[in-house]
Coordinates of C-alpha atoms and ligand atoms in Angstrom, one line a residue:
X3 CA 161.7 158.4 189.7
X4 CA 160.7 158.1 185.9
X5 CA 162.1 159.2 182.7
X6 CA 161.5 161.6 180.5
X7 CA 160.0 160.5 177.4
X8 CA 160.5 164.1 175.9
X9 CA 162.8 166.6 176.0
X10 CA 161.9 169.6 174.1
X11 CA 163.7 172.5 176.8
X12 CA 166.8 173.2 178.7
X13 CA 166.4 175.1 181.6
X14 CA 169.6 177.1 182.9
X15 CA 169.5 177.8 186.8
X16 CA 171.2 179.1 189.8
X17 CA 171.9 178.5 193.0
X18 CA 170.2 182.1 193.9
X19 CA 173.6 181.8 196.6
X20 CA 176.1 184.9 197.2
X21 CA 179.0 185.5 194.5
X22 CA 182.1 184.0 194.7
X23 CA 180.4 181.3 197.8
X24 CA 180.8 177.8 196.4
X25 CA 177.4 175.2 196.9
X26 CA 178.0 171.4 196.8
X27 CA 176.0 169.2 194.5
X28 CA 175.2 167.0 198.1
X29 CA 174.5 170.5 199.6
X30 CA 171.9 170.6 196.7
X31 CA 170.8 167.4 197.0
X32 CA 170.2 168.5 200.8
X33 CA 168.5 171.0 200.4
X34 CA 166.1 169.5 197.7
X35 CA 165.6 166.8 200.1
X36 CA 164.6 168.7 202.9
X37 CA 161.8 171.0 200.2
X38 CA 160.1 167.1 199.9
X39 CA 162.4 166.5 196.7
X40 CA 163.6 162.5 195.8
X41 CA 167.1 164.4 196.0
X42 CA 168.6 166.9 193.9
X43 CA 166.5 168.4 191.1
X44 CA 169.1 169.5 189.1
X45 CA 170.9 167.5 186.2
X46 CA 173.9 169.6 186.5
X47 CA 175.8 171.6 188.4
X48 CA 178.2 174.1 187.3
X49 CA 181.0 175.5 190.2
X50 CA 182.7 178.0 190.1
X51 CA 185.7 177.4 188.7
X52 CA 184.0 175.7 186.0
X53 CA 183.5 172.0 186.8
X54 CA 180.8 170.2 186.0
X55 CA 178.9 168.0 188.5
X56 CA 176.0 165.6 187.6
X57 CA 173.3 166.1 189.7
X58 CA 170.4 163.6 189.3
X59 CA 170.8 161.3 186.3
X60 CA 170.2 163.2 183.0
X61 CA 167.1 160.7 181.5
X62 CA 165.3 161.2 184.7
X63 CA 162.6 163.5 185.5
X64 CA 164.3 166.4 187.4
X65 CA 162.7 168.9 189.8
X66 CA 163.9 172.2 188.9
X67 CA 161.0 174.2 187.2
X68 CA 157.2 173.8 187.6
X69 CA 155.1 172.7 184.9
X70 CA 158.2 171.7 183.1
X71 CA 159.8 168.9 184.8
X72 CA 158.6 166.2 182.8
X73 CA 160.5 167.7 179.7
X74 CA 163.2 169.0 180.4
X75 CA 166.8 168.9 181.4
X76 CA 167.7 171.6 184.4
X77 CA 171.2 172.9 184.5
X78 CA 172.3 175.0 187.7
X79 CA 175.2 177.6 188.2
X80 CA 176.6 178.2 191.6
X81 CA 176.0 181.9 192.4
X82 CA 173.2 184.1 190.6
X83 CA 173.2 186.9 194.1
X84 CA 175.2 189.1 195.5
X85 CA 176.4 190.1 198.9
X86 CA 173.1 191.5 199.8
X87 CA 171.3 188.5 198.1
X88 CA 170.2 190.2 195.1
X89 CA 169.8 189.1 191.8
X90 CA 173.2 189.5 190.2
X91 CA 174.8 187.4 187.0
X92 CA 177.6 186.4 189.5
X93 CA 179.0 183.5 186.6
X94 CA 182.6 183.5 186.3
X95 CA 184.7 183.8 183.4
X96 CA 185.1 179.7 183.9
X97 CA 181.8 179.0 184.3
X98 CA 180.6 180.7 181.4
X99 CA 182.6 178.9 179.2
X100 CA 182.1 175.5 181.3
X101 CA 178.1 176.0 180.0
X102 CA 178.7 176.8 176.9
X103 CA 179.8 173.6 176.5
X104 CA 177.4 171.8 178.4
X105 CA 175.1 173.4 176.7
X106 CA 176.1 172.1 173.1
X107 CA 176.4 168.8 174.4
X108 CA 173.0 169.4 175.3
X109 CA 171.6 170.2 172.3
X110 CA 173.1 167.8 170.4
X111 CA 171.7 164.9 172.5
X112 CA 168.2 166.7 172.2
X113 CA 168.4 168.7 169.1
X114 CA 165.1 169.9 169.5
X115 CA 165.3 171.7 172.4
X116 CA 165.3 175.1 172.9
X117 CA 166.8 176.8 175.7
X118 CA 165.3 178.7 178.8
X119 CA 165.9 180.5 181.8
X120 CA 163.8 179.2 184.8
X121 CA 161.9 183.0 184.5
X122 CA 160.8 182.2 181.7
X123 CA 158.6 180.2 183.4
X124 CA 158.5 181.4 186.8
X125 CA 158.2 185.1 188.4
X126 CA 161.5 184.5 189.6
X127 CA 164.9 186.2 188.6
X128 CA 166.8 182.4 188.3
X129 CA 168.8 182.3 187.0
X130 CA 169.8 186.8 187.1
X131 CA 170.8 186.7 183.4
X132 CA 168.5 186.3 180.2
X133 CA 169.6 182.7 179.2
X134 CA 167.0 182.8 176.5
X135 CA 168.5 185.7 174.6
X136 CA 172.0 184.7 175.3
X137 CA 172.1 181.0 174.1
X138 CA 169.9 180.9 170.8
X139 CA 172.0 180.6 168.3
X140 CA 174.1 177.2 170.4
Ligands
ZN431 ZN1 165.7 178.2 189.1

């Protein structure tokens, strides 16, 4: 796996998993193996009750968004469905504050980046809330 040598986006994810079910970063890593991933795609993780997990190792090339990868840093919240495995913003009170935070961290090690949803990129509904509008001004 190689570094990045830019890093002009954050990309928020989720799990696309039902609310309140809490995913593993080696569940992840799992299931990223088994789609022909090096292991987990993600840089972070974000649980449910607000943990933070590091997935693969921030300066590396992730596998989270197509077209992106090479610079950009992909951050994942458990949930993002509900019962019936539709899209729902399924981010708890803990979470929401837990990325907040991760987020500025973020953007203070790469101050030039600007922060996405994976449907801004994607005809997808990852990660069910409009990350764009709701983190511009971190
Ligand atoms: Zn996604």
């Amino acid at each position: 796996m190689d570094n990045r040598t830019t890093t002009d986006k954050i990309i928020v994810h989720c799990t696309a998993t039902p609310e309140g079910r809490e995913v593993t970063g080696r569940e992840i890593d799992c299931w990223h193996r088994k789609a022909g991933y090096s292991g987990i795609g993600y840089h972070y993780v974000v649980h449910l009750d607000g943990r933070v997990e590091k997935g693969r190792d921030e300066r590396r090339i992730g596998a989270h968004t197509v077209g992106q990868n090479h610079c950009s840093v992909g951050v994942c919240y458990v949930g993002g469905c509900d019962a019936a495995m539709k899209p729902k913003d399924t981010r708890t009170a803990a979470q929401k504050v837990a990325l907040i935070k991760l987020l500025k961290e973020l953007k203070q090690r790469y101050p030039a980046a600007v922060i996405y949803g994976h449907r801004d990129f994607a005809r997808k509904a990852c990660p069910s809330f409009d990350a764009k509008e709701e983190y511009k001004e971190l």
